[in-house]
Structure formats: C-alpha cells, structure tokens
Coordinates of C-alpha atoms in Angstrom, one line a residue:
Chain X
M1 CA 108.9 88.2 150.5
Y2 CA 110.7 91.4 149.7
S3 CA 109.9 91.0 146.0
S4 CA 106.3 90.3 146.7
L5 CA 106.1 93.5 148.8
R6 CA 107.7 95.4 146.0
A7 CA 105.2 94.0 143.6
L8 CA 102.4 95.1 145.9
T9 CA 103.6 98.6 146.3
S10 CA 104.2 99.0 142.6
G11 CA 100.8 97.6 141.9
F12 CA 99.0 100.0 144.2
G13 CA 100.9 102.9 142.8
Q14 CA 101.4 106.2 144.7
G15 CA 98.6 105.8 147.2
A16 CA 99.8 102.5 148.5
K17 CA 103.3 103.9 149.0
R18 CA 102.0 106.7 151.0
I19 CA 100.1 104.4 153.3
C20 CA 103.2 102.4 153.9
A21 CA 105.1 105.6 154.8
T22 CA 102.5 106.9 157.2
R23 CA 102.6 103.7 159.1
G24 CA 106.2 104.3 159.9
V25 CA 107.5 101.1 158.4
A26 CA 111.2 101.2 157.5
Q27 CA 111.8 101.6 153.8
I28 CA 112.7 98.3 152.2
T29 CA 115.9 98.5 150.3
S30 CA 116.7 96.4 147.3
I31 CA 117.2 92.7 148.0
H32 CA 120.5 92.9 146.2
A33 CA 121.8 95.2 148.9
I34 CA 121.7 92.4 151.5
P35 CA 124.9 90.4 151.4
S36 CA 124.4 86.7 151.4
V37 CA 125.4 84.9 154.6
R38 CA 126.8 81.4 154.4
T39 CA 126.0 79.3 157.4
T40 CA 127.7 76.0 158.3
P41 CA 125.6 72.9 157.9
A42 CA 124.3 71.5 161.2
T43 CA 126.3 68.7 162.6
L44 CA 124.5 65.6 163.7
Q45 CA 125.7 65.0 167.3
H46 CA 123.7 61.8 167.6
S47 CA 125.3 59.9 164.8
Q48 CA 127.4 56.8 165.4
E49 CA 130.4 58.4 163.7
V50 CA 130.5 61.5 165.8
S51 CA 129.8 59.4 168.9
N52 CA 132.8 57.2 168.1
L53 CA 135.0 60.3 167.7
R54 CA 133.8 61.7 171.0
K55 CA 134.2 58.5 173.0
K56 CA 137.3 58.3 175.2
L57 CA 139.0 55.0 174.1
L58 CA 142.1 53.1 174.6
P59 CA 144.5 52.0 171.8
R60 CA 144.4 48.4 172.8
P61 CA 142.0 46.0 174.5
G62 CA 142.3 44.8 178.2
L63 CA 142.4 41.4 179.7
L64 CA 139.9 39.0 181.3
G65 CA 140.7 37.5 184.7
V66 CA 139.4 35.8 187.8
K67 CA 139.7 37.3 191.3
R68 CA 141.4 34.7 193.5
G69 CA 141.9 36.5 196.8
M70 CA 143.9 39.0 198.7
I71 CA 147.4 38.7 200.0
T72 CA 150.0 40.8 201.9
W73 CA 152.6 42.3 199.6
F74 CA 155.9 43.8 200.6
T75 CA 157.6 46.4 198.4
E76 CA 161.3 46.6 198.0
K77 CA 161.4 49.4 200.5
G78 CA 159.7 47.2 203.0
E79 CA 156.3 48.8 202.9
Q80 CA 153.4 46.5 203.4
L81 CA 150.4 46.7 201.1
A82 CA 147.2 44.8 200.6
A83 CA 147.0 43.3 197.2
T84 CA 144.6 41.2 195.1
V85 CA 145.6 38.2 193.1
I86 CA 144.0 38.0 189.7
E87 CA 144.4 34.8 187.6
I88 CA 144.7 35.3 183.9
D89 CA 143.6 31.9 182.6
N90 CA 144.2 31.2 178.9
C91 CA 142.8 34.6 177.8
E92 CA 142.6 34.6 174.0
V93 CA 141.2 36.8 171.2
V94 CA 138.0 35.2 169.9
D95 CA 136.5 37.8 167.6
H96 CA 136.5 41.3 166.2
K97 CA 133.9 43.8 165.7
T98 CA 134.7 46.5 163.1
I99 CA 133.2 49.8 162.0
E100 CA 132.0 48.2 158.8
T101 CA 130.0 45.4 160.5
H102 CA 129.0 46.8 163.8
G103 CA 129.7 50.6 163.7
Y104 CA 132.6 50.5 166.1
N105 CA 135.9 48.7 166.7
S106 CA 136.2 46.2 169.4
V107 CA 138.0 43.0 170.4
V108 CA 136.1 40.0 171.9
L109 CA 138.2 38.1 174.3
G110 CA 137.5 34.7 176.0
H111 CA 139.0 33.0 178.9
I112 CA 138.9 29.7 180.9
D113 CA 138.7 26.7 178.6
K114 CA 135.4 24.9 178.6
L115 CA 134.9 21.6 176.7
K116 CA 131.5 20.5 178.0
N117 CA 128.0 21.8 177.3
V118 CA 129.0 24.2 174.5
S119 CA 126.3 25.0 172.0
E120 CA 127.0 24.3 168.4
G121 CA 126.8 27.9 167.4
D122 CA 129.5 28.7 170.0
L123 CA 131.6 25.8 168.8
R124 CA 131.5 27.1 165.3
R125 CA 132.4 30.6 166.5
Y126 CA 135.5 29.3 168.4
E127 CA 136.4 27.1 165.5
K128 CA 136.4 30.1 163.3
A129 CA 138.7 31.9 165.7
G130 CA 141.0 28.9 166.0
V131 CA 140.7 28.7 169.8
S132 CA 139.2 26.2 172.2
P133 CA 135.7 27.0 173.6
K134 CA 135.7 29.5 176.4
K135 CA 133.7 29.9 179.6
H136 CA 133.4 33.7 179.5
T137 CA 133.8 36.3 176.8
G138 CA 134.2 40.0 177.2
E139 CA 134.4 42.8 174.7
F140 CA 136.8 45.8 174.7
R141 CA 136.3 48.8 172.5
V142 CA 139.5 50.1 170.8
R143 CA 140.2 53.4 169.2
D144 CA 141.1 52.2 165.7
E145 CA 141.9 49.1 163.6
Q146 CA 145.5 49.0 164.9
G147 CA 144.2 47.8 168.2
L148 CA 142.5 44.8 166.7
I149 CA 144.8 42.0 167.8
P150 CA 144.6 39.0 165.5
T151 CA 142.1 36.3 166.6
G152 CA 143.8 33.3 168.3
T153 CA 146.4 35.4 170.1
E154 CA 146.9 34.5 173.7
L155 CA 147.1 37.6 176.0
R156 CA 149.2 36.8 179.0
A157 CA 149.6 38.5 182.3
D158 CA 152.7 40.4 181.3
Y159 CA 150.5 42.3 178.8
F160 CA 150.5 44.9 181.7
A161 CA 153.8 46.3 182.8
V162 CA 154.7 46.2 186.5
G163 CA 154.1 49.7 187.8
Q164 CA 151.5 50.8 185.3
L165 CA 148.0 51.8 186.3
V166 CA 144.9 49.8 185.4
D167 CA 141.2 49.9 185.9
V168 CA 139.4 46.8 187.2
K169 CA 135.7 46.3 186.5
A170 CA 133.7 43.6 188.2
V171 CA 130.2 42.9 189.6
S172 CA 130.2 43.8 193.3
K173 CA 129.0 41.4 196.1
G174 CA 125.3 41.3 196.6
K175 CA 124.0 42.7 199.9
G176 CA 120.4 41.8 199.5
F177 CA 117.6 44.2 200.6
A178 CA 119.5 46.8 202.6
G179 CA 118.3 49.7 204.7
V180 CA 119.3 53.3 204.2
M181 CA 122.1 53.3 206.7
K182 CA 123.9 50.6 205.0
R183 CA 122.9 51.5 201.4
H184 CA 123.3 55.2 201.5
G185 CA 125.2 56.0 204.7
F186 CA 122.3 57.7 206.4
K187 CA 122.8 58.4 210.1
G188 CA 119.6 56.8 211.3
L189 CA 117.6 58.2 214.2
N190 CA 118.5 58.7 217.9
A191 CA 119.2 55.7 220.1
S192 CA 117.1 57.4 222.9
H193 CA 115.0 60.5 223.4
G194 CA 111.7 58.7 222.7
V195 CA 112.6 57.1 219.4
S196 CA 110.5 54.0 219.1
K197 CA 111.5 51.1 216.9
A198 CA 112.9 53.4 214.2
H199 CA 116.6 53.6 215.1
R200 CA 117.8 52.7 211.6
S201 CA 115.1 54.4 209.6
A202 CA 115.5 57.2 207.1
G203 CA 113.3 59.8 208.9
S204 CA 111.6 62.4 206.8
M205 CA 110.9 61.7 203.1
G206 CA 110.4 65.4 202.1
A207 CA 108.1 68.3 202.6
S208 CA 104.3 68.3 203.3
Q209 CA 101.6 69.7 201.1
D210 CA 104.1 71.3 198.7
P211 CA 105.0 69.3 196.7
G212 CA 102.7 66.7 198.3
R213 CA 104.6 63.8 196.9
V214 CA 108.0 62.2 197.3
L215 CA 110.4 63.6 194.8
P216 CA 111.9 61.2 192.2
G217 CA 115.3 59.9 193.1
K218 CA 114.7 59.9 196.9
K219 CA 117.2 57.6 198.5
M220 CA 115.4 54.7 200.1
A221 CA 116.0 51.1 201.3
G222 CA 116.3 48.6 198.5
H223 CA 118.5 46.0 196.8
M224 CA 122.2 46.7 197.3
G225 CA 125.2 45.2 195.5
V226 CA 125.5 43.2 192.3
N227 CA 126.3 46.3 190.4
N228 CA 129.0 46.9 187.9
R229 CA 131.8 48.6 189.8
T230 CA 135.1 49.9 188.5
V231 CA 138.1 50.8 190.6
F232 CA 140.2 53.3 188.7
N233 CA 144.0 53.7 188.6
I234 CA 145.3 50.9 190.6
E235 CA 148.9 49.9 190.3
V236 CA 150.1 46.6 188.9
L237 CA 152.5 45.1 191.5
H238 CA 153.5 41.8 189.9
A239 CA 152.9 40.1 186.6
D240 CA 153.9 36.5 186.0
A241 CA 153.0 35.4 182.5
D242 CA 154.0 31.7 182.8
A243 CA 152.0 31.2 186.0
G244 CA 149.2 33.4 184.7
I245 CA 149.1 35.6 187.8
L246 CA 148.6 39.3 188.0
I247 CA 148.8 41.2 191.3
V248 CA 147.2 44.6 191.7
K249 CA 147.4 47.0 194.6
G250 CA 144.4 47.2 196.9
P251 CA 140.9 45.7 196.7
V252 CA 138.9 44.7 193.7
P253 CA 135.1 44.5 193.6
G254 CA 133.3 41.2 193.8
P255 CA 133.8 37.8 195.5
N256 CA 136.7 35.4 195.0
K257 CA 136.4 33.4 191.8
G258 CA 134.5 36.4 190.4
F259 CA 135.0 37.4 186.8
V260 CA 136.9 40.7 186.3
K261 CA 137.8 42.9 183.4
L262 CA 141.1 44.7 183.4
R263 CA 142.2 47.5 181.1
D264 CA 144.8 50.2 180.9
A265 CA 143.8 53.2 183.1
L266 CA 141.3 55.1 181.0
K267 CA 141.8 58.4 182.7
L268 CA 145.5 58.2 182.1
Y269 CA 145.9 56.6 178.7
G270 CA 142.5 57.0 177.1
K271 CA 142.0 59.6 174.4
S272 CA 139.1 60.8 172.3
D273 CA 139.5 61.9 168.7
I274 CA 137.9 65.3 169.2
Chain U
M1 CA 132.7 17.0 169.4
K2 CA 136.1 16.1 168.2
T3 CA 139.4 17.2 169.7
I4 CA 142.3 17.6 167.3
C5 CA 145.9 18.7 167.7
R6 CA 146.2 22.3 168.4
R7 CA 147.7 24.7 165.9
P8 CA 151.0 26.3 166.7
V9 CA 150.4 28.8 169.4
F10 CA 150.3 32.2 168.0
L11 CA 152.1 34.2 170.6
C12 CA 155.2 35.9 169.4
N13 CA 153.6 37.4 166.3
F14 CA 151.9 40.2 168.1
S15 CA 154.3 40.7 170.9
G16 CA 156.6 43.0 168.9
S17 CA 153.9 45.5 168.3
L18 CA 152.6 45.1 171.8
E19 CA 155.9 46.1 173.2
A20 CA 156.0 49.0 170.8
S21 CA 152.6 50.2 171.9
R22 CA 153.5 49.8 175.5
S23 CA 156.5 52.0 175.2
K24 CA 154.6 54.4 173.0
F25 CA 151.7 54.9 175.3
F26 CA 153.2 54.3 178.7
G27 CA 156.8 55.6 178.4
T28 CA 156.6 58.9 180.1
A29 CA 153.3 58.6 181.9
L30 CA 154.5 55.5 183.8
T31 CA 157.6 57.0 185.2
S32 CA 155.9 60.1 186.4
R33 CA 152.8 58.4 188.0
C34 CA 154.2 55.3 189.5
T35 CA 156.5 56.9 192.0
V36 CA 153.4 57.7 194.0
I37 CA 154.3 58.6 197.6
R38 CA 152.3 56.5 199.9
K39 CA 150.4 58.5 202.5
R40 CA 151.1 57.9 206.1
Q41 CA 148.5 55.5 207.3
H42 CA 146.1 56.8 209.9
S43 CA 145.6 55.2 213.2
R44 CA 141.9 54.5 213.8
K45 CA 141.1 56.6 216.7
M46 CA 140.8 59.0 218.6
I47 CA 141.7 62.1 220.4
Y48 CA 139.1 64.7 220.1
L49 CA 137.0 67.1 222.1
K50 CA 137.0 66.3 225.8
S51 CA 139.7 63.6 225.6
L52 CA 142.0 63.6 228.6
L53 CA 145.8 63.2 228.0
N54 CA 148.8 62.8 230.2
V55 CA 151.5 65.4 230.0
I56 CA 154.9 64.0 230.0
D57 CA 157.1 67.1 230.2
N58 CA 158.0 69.3 233.1
S59 CA 155.9 72.3 232.1
G60 CA 153.8 71.9 235.2
A61 CA 150.7 70.4 233.8
Q62 CA 149.7 66.8 234.6
I63 CA 146.5 66.1 232.9
V64 CA 145.0 68.1 230.0
E65 CA 141.8 68.1 228.1
C66 CA 141.6 68.4 224.3
I67 CA 139.4 71.2 223.2
K68 CA 140.4 71.4 219.5
V69 CA 142.2 69.4 216.9
L70 CA 144.1 71.7 214.7
R71 CA 144.3 71.5 210.9
H72 CA 141.7 68.8 210.7
G73 CA 138.0 68.6 209.7
P74 CA 135.4 69.2 212.3
R75 CA 134.6 65.5 212.7
N76 CA 138.2 64.3 212.6
F77 CA 140.5 63.2 215.3
A78 CA 144.1 63.6 216.3
K79 CA 146.7 60.9 216.0
V80 CA 150.4 60.9 216.9
G81 CA 152.1 64.0 215.7
D82 CA 149.0 66.1 215.4
E83 CA 148.7 69.5 217.1
I84 CA 145.8 70.1 219.5
T85 CA 144.6 72.8 221.8
V86 CA 144.2 71.8 225.4
V87 CA 143.0 73.1 228.8
V88 CA 145.1 72.2 231.8
K89 CA 143.0 70.2 234.1
E90 CA 145.5 69.2 236.8
A91 CA 148.8 70.9 237.4
R92 CA 151.7 70.1 239.7
A93 CA 151.8 72.2 242.8
L94 CA 154.2 75.1 242.6
N95 CA 156.0 74.5 245.9
K96 CA 157.0 71.0 244.7
E97 CA 159.3 72.5 242.2
I98 CA 161.9 69.9 241.6
T99 CA 162.2 70.3 237.9
G100 CA 164.2 73.5 237.8
Q101 CA 161.8 75.2 235.5
S102 CA 161.4 78.9 236.1
A103 CA 158.1 79.8 237.7
N104 CA 157.0 82.3 235.1
N105 CA 157.2 79.6 232.3
R106 CA 155.0 77.1 234.2
V107 CA 151.5 76.5 233.2
K108 CA 148.7 76.6 235.8
R109 CA 145.3 75.0 236.0
R110 CA 142.7 76.3 233.5
D111 CA 145.5 77.6 231.2
I112 CA 144.9 77.1 227.5
C113 CA 147.9 75.7 225.6
R114 CA 149.0 74.1 222.4
A115 CA 150.2 70.5 222.6
V116 CA 151.4 67.7 220.3
V117 CA 150.2 64.1 220.7
V118 CA 153.2 61.8 221.3
R119 CA 151.5 58.5 222.3
T120 CA 148.1 57.0 221.6
K121 CA 146.4 54.0 223.0
S122 CA 145.0 53.0 219.7
P123 CA 147.5 51.3 217.4
L124 CA 149.5 53.5 215.2
I125 CA 150.0 51.7 211.9
R126 CA 153.3 52.3 210.1
P127 CA 153.8 51.9 206.3
D128 CA 155.9 48.7 206.9
G129 CA 152.9 47.0 208.4
S130 CA 154.0 47.2 212.0
T131 CA 151.8 48.8 214.6
V132 CA 152.7 50.5 217.9
R133 CA 150.3 50.8 220.8
F134 CA 151.1 52.5 224.1
D135 CA 149.2 52.1 227.3
D136 CA 148.1 55.7 227.5
N137 CA 147.4 58.9 225.5
A138 CA 150.0 61.5 226.1
C139 CA 151.1 64.8 224.8
V140 CA 153.9 67.4 225.2
L141 CA 153.0 71.1 225.6
I142 CA 154.4 73.4 222.9
N143 CA 154.4 77.0 222.0
K144 CA 153.3 78.4 218.7
N145 CA 156.6 77.8 217.0
G146 CA 156.4 74.1 217.8
D147 CA 159.1 74.1 220.5
P148 CA 158.3 72.4 223.8
I149 CA 157.5 74.6 226.8
G150 CA 159.2 72.3 229.2
T151 CA 162.8 71.3 229.3
R152 CA 162.5 67.6 229.9
V153 CA 160.4 64.8 228.5
S154 CA 160.0 62.0 231.0
S155 CA 158.9 59.0 229.0
V156 CA 158.9 57.4 225.6
V157 CA 157.5 59.0 222.4
A158 CA 156.6 57.6 219.0
K159 CA 159.2 57.7 216.2
E160 CA 156.9 59.5 213.8
L161 CA 157.6 62.9 215.6
R162 CA 161.1 63.0 214.0
E163 CA 159.6 63.0 210.5
L164 CA 157.2 65.8 211.5
N165 CA 160.0 68.1 212.7
Y166 CA 159.5 67.8 216.4
N167 CA 163.2 67.0 216.7
K168 CA 163.5 68.7 220.1
I169 CA 160.9 66.5 221.7
V170 CA 162.6 63.4 220.2
A171 CA 166.0 64.6 221.5
L172 CA 164.6 65.2 225.0
A173 CA 162.8 61.8 225.2
P174 CA 164.7 58.9 226.8
K175 CA 163.6 56.5 224.2
T176 CA 161.5 56.3 221.0
F177 CA 159.3 53.5 219.8
Chain M
M1 CA 94.3 -4.2 185.4
L2 CA 93.8 -6.5 182.5
S3 CA 90.1 -6.3 182.7
L4 CA 90.3 -2.5 182.9
S5 CA 92.4 -2.4 179.7
A6 CA 89.9 -4.7 178.1
K7 CA 87.1 -2.3 179.0
G8 CA 89.2 0.5 177.6
L9 CA 89.6 -1.3 174.4
A10 CA 86.0 -2.0 174.2
R11 CA 85.2 1.6 174.6
C12 CA 87.7 2.5 171.9
P13 CA 86.3 4.8 169.2
S14 CA 85.9 3.6 165.7
P15 CA 89.0 3.7 163.4
A16 CA 87.5 6.6 161.5
K17 CA 87.7 8.8 164.6
L18 CA 91.3 7.8 165.3
F19 CA 92.5 9.2 162.0
S20 CA 95.1 11.8 162.4
P21 CA 97.6 13.4 159.9
F22 CA 100.6 11.7 161.7
L23 CA 99.2 8.3 160.9
A24 CA 98.5 9.4 157.3
V25 CA 102.2 9.8 156.5
G26 CA 103.3 6.5 155.2
V27 CA 107.1 6.7 155.6
R28 CA 109.0 9.0 157.9
T29 CA 111.3 11.3 156.0
F30 CA 115.0 10.8 156.8
I31 CA 116.7 14.0 158.1
P32 CA 120.4 13.5 157.7
L33 CA 122.7 14.7 160.5
K34 CA 124.7 17.8 159.8
S35 CA 127.5 16.9 157.5
K36 CA 130.4 18.1 159.6
L37 CA 130.8 18.6 163.3
P38 CA 132.6 21.7 164.3
T39 CA 136.3 21.2 165.0
V40 CA 137.3 21.8 168.6
Y41 CA 140.7 23.0 169.3
E42 CA 142.7 21.6 172.1
P43 CA 143.0 24.0 175.1
L44 CA 146.2 25.6 176.0
P45 CA 148.3 23.7 178.6
K46 CA 147.3 24.3 182.2
K47 CA 149.4 26.8 184.1
R48 CA 151.1 26.0 187.5
N49 CA 150.0 22.3 186.9
G50 CA 146.6 23.3 188.0
E51 CA 147.6 24.7 191.4
N52 CA 145.6 27.4 193.1
P53 CA 147.2 30.7 192.2
V54 CA 147.0 32.1 195.8
S55 CA 148.9 29.2 197.3
Y56 CA 151.3 29.3 194.4
I57 CA 152.1 32.9 194.9
H58 CA 152.4 32.4 198.7
R59 CA 154.9 29.6 198.1
Q60 CA 156.9 31.9 195.8
L61 CA 156.8 34.8 198.3
L62 CA 157.9 32.6 201.2
E63 CA 160.8 31.3 199.2
K64 CA 161.7 34.9 198.4
Y65 CA 161.5 36.3 201.9
D66 CA 162.5 33.3 203.9
P67 CA 164.8 31.1 201.8
T68 CA 166.2 29.2 204.7
G69 CA 162.8 28.5 206.3
K70 CA 164.0 29.9 209.6
R71 CA 161.1 32.3 210.1
R72 CA 158.6 29.7 209.1
S73 CA 159.9 27.3 211.7
L74 CA 159.8 30.2 214.2
I75 CA 156.0 30.3 214.1
D76 CA 155.5 26.6 213.7
Q77 CA 152.6 25.4 215.8
S78 CA 154.5 22.6 217.6
N79 CA 158.1 23.7 217.7
G80 CA 158.0 27.5 217.2
I81 CA 157.7 30.3 219.7
R82 CA 154.7 30.6 222.0
S83 CA 153.0 33.4 223.8
G84 CA 155.2 34.0 226.8
D85 CA 158.6 33.8 225.1
V86 CA 160.9 36.8 225.0
I87 CA 162.2 37.7 221.6
R88 CA 164.5 40.4 220.1
V89 CA 163.7 41.7 216.7
T90 CA 166.6 43.3 214.8
Y91 CA 166.0 45.6 211.8
N92 CA 168.2 46.1 208.8
D93 CA 169.3 49.5 210.3
R94 CA 170.5 47.6 213.5
S95 CA 167.8 49.0 215.7
N96 CA 166.0 46.4 217.7
V97 CA 162.9 45.8 219.8
V98 CA 162.7 43.4 222.7
G99 CA 159.5 42.1 224.2
Q100 CA 157.4 39.3 225.4
V101 CA 155.2 37.6 222.8
I102 CA 151.6 37.9 223.7
A103 CA 150.0 36.9 220.4
I104 CA 151.0 35.3 217.1
K105 CA 148.8 35.8 214.1
R106 CA 149.3 32.9 211.7
C107 CA 147.8 33.7 208.3
V108 CA 146.6 30.8 206.2
N109 CA 149.6 30.7 204.0
S110 CA 151.6 32.7 206.4
V111 CA 153.0 35.6 204.4
G112 CA 150.9 38.0 206.4
S113 CA 151.8 36.5 209.7
N114 CA 152.8 38.8 212.5
I115 CA 153.9 38.7 216.1
L116 CA 152.6 41.0 218.9
I117 CA 155.2 41.7 221.6
R118 CA 154.8 43.6 224.8
N119 CA 157.3 45.4 227.0
K120 CA 157.3 48.0 229.7
F121 CA 159.4 51.1 229.9
N122 CA 159.1 53.4 232.9
K123 CA 156.0 51.4 233.9
L124 CA 154.4 52.3 230.6
G125 CA 153.3 49.3 228.5
I126 CA 154.3 49.3 224.8
E127 CA 153.0 46.8 222.3
V128 CA 154.5 46.4 218.8
R129 CA 153.1 44.2 216.1
I130 CA 155.8 43.0 213.8
P131 CA 155.1 41.5 210.3
L132 CA 157.2 38.4 210.2
F133 CA 158.2 38.3 206.6
N134 CA 158.9 42.0 206.1
P135 CA 162.2 42.4 204.2
K136 CA 163.2 45.1 206.6
L137 CA 163.7 42.6 209.4
R138 CA 167.2 41.3 209.8
N139 CA 166.8 38.8 212.6
I140 CA 164.5 37.4 215.2
E141 CA 166.1 35.7 218.2
V142 CA 164.5 34.0 221.1
L143 CA 166.1 35.3 224.4
H144 CA 164.1 33.5 227.0
K145 CA 161.6 30.7 227.3
P146 CA 159.7 30.5 230.6
K147 CA 159.5 27.2 232.5
K148 CA 155.8 27.6 232.9
Y149 CA 153.5 29.2 230.4
L150 CA 150.3 31.0 231.1
S151 CA 147.1 29.7 229.5
R152 CA 145.7 30.9 226.2
R153 CA 147.5 31.4 223.0
K154 CA 146.4 35.1 222.7
Q155 CA 147.3 36.6 226.1
F156 CA 145.6 39.9 225.8
Y157 CA 144.2 39.5 229.3
I158 CA 147.6 40.0 230.9
R159 CA 147.5 43.8 230.2
N160 CA 147.4 45.7 233.4
S161 CA 146.8 42.5 235.4
K162 CA 149.0 40.7 237.9
H163 CA 150.4 38.6 235.0
D164 CA 151.5 41.7 233.1
V165 CA 155.1 41.8 231.8
G166 CA 157.6 44.0 233.6
D167 CA 160.6 45.7 232.0
V168 CA 161.6 42.7 230.0
E169 CA 165.2 43.8 229.3
A170 CA 165.9 44.5 233.0
T171 CA 164.4 41.2 234.1
L172 CA 166.6 39.4 231.6
R173 CA 169.7 41.2 232.9
R174 CA 168.9 40.3 236.5
E175 CA 168.4 36.7 235.6
S176 CA 171.7 36.5 233.7
K177 CA 173.5 37.9 236.7
K178 CA 172.1 35.2 238.8

C-alpha cells in the first residue's frame, strides 16, 4: 500500500504532493523504516491434542463396582459412621483406547461375568482380551500410556488404599415427575391466607409485558432423578481383596445393586498437562 | 460357545507398578488429608426465637425466652453448648432468697441476659453414635466472659459443655450425661 | 374345511401367475457356518462362595466386635433383654450409665443395633441410646428383671405417665436393702 501511494505521488509530480500536504495527511516515511514485527502463530484451542493437554486426568484408571447397601461402621476410636458396601466383582481390563486409534488414552474395564446371551461380536472382543464375557463395561481416561494396564489384569478391591479419597459416580434413583418443591427446593405458597389449591406450586414465573415470555432455564416441575451423579472425596474405610468388598464412608448415589464407577479423587490426585 | 480352561491369572505382573504408583501419587497427600477431624454432629432441633427454657442456676430467673441465637445463621437454631440471648420471663421472688446470692447480682423479670444451652429435648447425637435426650430444654445464665452468673447449678447438664470450655458450669453441676 | 380348501384350489391362479424368483432358483446355495466359534474363557472363581457381601461383612464385623457372642445373645428375641429390664452400661473409661430399657432397635444383621435406656435424676428424665457393638463399650450387665412386664416392645408411652421410671439407681438400692 505504501509503495503504491509512493508511486502515485511520484507519478503526479509536484502538484499531487502539494494536495496531499494541504489535506494534512501525515507524511509517509519509507517502508524500510518500519521494523518488522513477528507475531506468534495462533494456537488452535479446539484441537484434540490441546484438549487432551488441558483435561484434568488421573494417572491410572478406577474400578467398577456394585452398590450393595449401607451399614454401620465403627472406627478404631469408637466413632460411628454410616458407610456403603461396594462389591468389586471380577473387575478386569478388557480393552485399551490409545491416542493413535481414538485420539485419547483410556482403559476399558468390565465386571460381573456373564456367560449367557452374549453377542458374537462381544465374544470376540472378550476373547481378544483373554477374559470371560462381562455384564458391564466402563471406560476410564488416563493421562498417558503408563496408565494403560495390560488387558486381562484383574483389578481387586485393594487397588484403593484404606484411608485414601475416591470419587464415586453412579446414576441416581429416579423420582418420576416431581414438583418444584421436591425438585428445586422451592418453598411453595402459604398454607392459609386465601391460597387455593396451590400450596406446593412455584408461584410467579417472571415479569409481565417485559420480557413478555418465560426466560430460558426457568426452574419448573419435571422429571427428577436418573441423572449421573458423582460424590467427590469420600474416604475408603475398608478394602478386602479376597472377598471383593470395598467400604466407603457415607452415601453413594443410586439404588442397591446399582452399577457404580470409582476412581481416585480427581480434585486431589488429578493433573492437567498445562 | 465353548468353555476352555482359563489361562493363568494375570495378577502379580502389574501389582509392582501399582504399588509404586500408589506410593508415588498418594504418599504425602494421603497422610495430610486422611486425618480429617470429624465435625461434631448436630442435633436436629430446635431452640430459636421465642423458645422457652428452664433456668437451672440460682441467678434468680426461672423461665427465659430465647430472642437470639448467637454466632449462627439467621435461620439456624441453638443446640447444647450454644450461646443465646434471652429475656427473663419469670423470676424467683426476692424475699424467698434461700440461695445466698447477693441481691445486686440477681436478675429480674424483663432483664436481657446471655445464656448457654445445657440440655435439649431433641436428641443430641454424639460422634460414637449414642444419643442423649433430656425431658426439658434448659440453660444457665452467663456473663459476657462465659462465666455463670449464679453460684450453683441444680441439675444435670450435657457432657459436651466440657469440650466447649464451660468448665465452671460442669464443675458446679451435680452430674453430667 | 375340506370343501373350502377344494374351492380354494379351484380358484387357484394359473401356474404362469404363480411364478416367482424364489421358485426359479433350482438349488439353494449352501452357506457354511463360520469356521471357528469364539473361545470363551472361564470366569474367575466366585468370591465368598457366592454369599451376599453385606451379610458377609456383617458376619465379619460381629466376630470382630463380639467374639464371644455375649452381646448378640443379649438382644436375642427369645432369651435376651426386654423393655422393662434395668441395665448398666460400662464404658472403657470406667464411666457407666444405668437405666431401664424402653426400646431395642435390632438391625437386620445387628451391627447397627442399639438400646434406648431411660432414667430419672432429680425428677428429670434422661434417655440415652447406646450402640450395642461400639468398641468403646466395656460391658453391659443386667441389674434387674421385673416380675411383670408392661405391654409393647417399644415403651415410649411410659414417658411422663404413671408407668414412668423413677430414679432407677435409688429404687435398686432400696430393693437390695429389703
């Protein structure tokens, strides 16, 4: 652009220069006087590689288990705690996913042996892994290749140390179509003072003509439960590998016989590469 | 579908590195985090605005009404060991002075005092799983330093007061539960 | 039926109309079964001989906290204590609590079982709920069994009624003097 301007001015000769000057435009210096500025190339934040780096991940996979019920637990000091019994039933490594094939590293685990009604594709998959067919499989992302435990390894309950903190993820109990008081903890309306058949209703939905509509995200009645829920940082109280029993402190989402995923506490032991 | 003899179970192979990883990742963090002090469990209810309590010391008050729970949220309630502000609703008559308390230290009707809850009717849950429930709600009047105004405590108090540095009240009480 | 079928046959279209590609194929091609069935590995041996994990862990805990079985026999439905008995609970630090049993909570597998006892001190009722298998407990002894029991297994109704307990320790002392 500078060069073209220069060509113009030179082409018009003296008169053209004068016009430029009268219009109060700053004098253009030589292009060689402007130092070159090197900018860094733009990073792609949306790429799989950068996303992998950014993701907070654990060095090793977790475990699959079955919630079996709650019991009373006494600590050595004599404190009484509520605890949940989780059964670790023949949890074995079934498969791997690697950066080359899938774009990320993860370990696929399976648990509870199942010998009936298995499709042939599944049978071949388990044959390849060298384990018996499983009822459930679950996947755990790991930070790098070191966390890829060889297929066919059995992970037992003492995989978690007693006293360490774990996260437990499960599908919560279904509550059906629930009103706002149960679902969102609204207060409902008055019991008296002329309230008619609306004691558990939500009340107002918003303003009048402005905005003239219900704003998106308004909390209303609807289906409640059957969501993935994670309880973070709960303590492991007992781990019996031979019996396949893991006991964690406090409650765990979901019904008894529900399928749970346990992992090391992400907030404590997880790390991202950035 | 054909069942064949299982391969040798592949267990020990990875355990070495598992152990290593465990010590590597959980060594220091575990020791620091796992000595989590358990919070004292709350009893479920309920001494709040307008609650009436018996006074079990010889300060002169008989029945008081709670008007404020101190150091709690606005919708919270007092349990054993919590400080509250009270209004004296009923006081013992002055002429029936059998306690030996000097007259200027006695509280009168409509006085506003501080008090500490020593018994509750709702079960007080202890960390060992036991619960204690008394038949009434009771308090002991205290001054701003936490010392009791009266010189005697006539009835039982909960054990928890000792942990909360109300040692004088515990020492004056005939029995703790 | 026969006649109907005969009619049907009679109405049958000509063979030319019946022609279809399926009939045109002379011999069905033979599709061989897949050469090899997948190998299925034997499952790992069952843990706990297939016992329910919760009952297994309860059994272990009971053996741990109650090796002699004394506490378990204490809350036995037929021979154990009942509401109305007077017991003394001694803790490891030698402190004790005396009271009359007014309720026993028997959990399914009994590790969470507890006993509710009631006593009076200076005419003030005090109730203590004691977890039976807490390792803090040193001993539970039965001091007195009444000749006649009140009705109900959970005797919450005796609170502040004419059936209410008195000062249990004083009553026992008086009776022992007699």
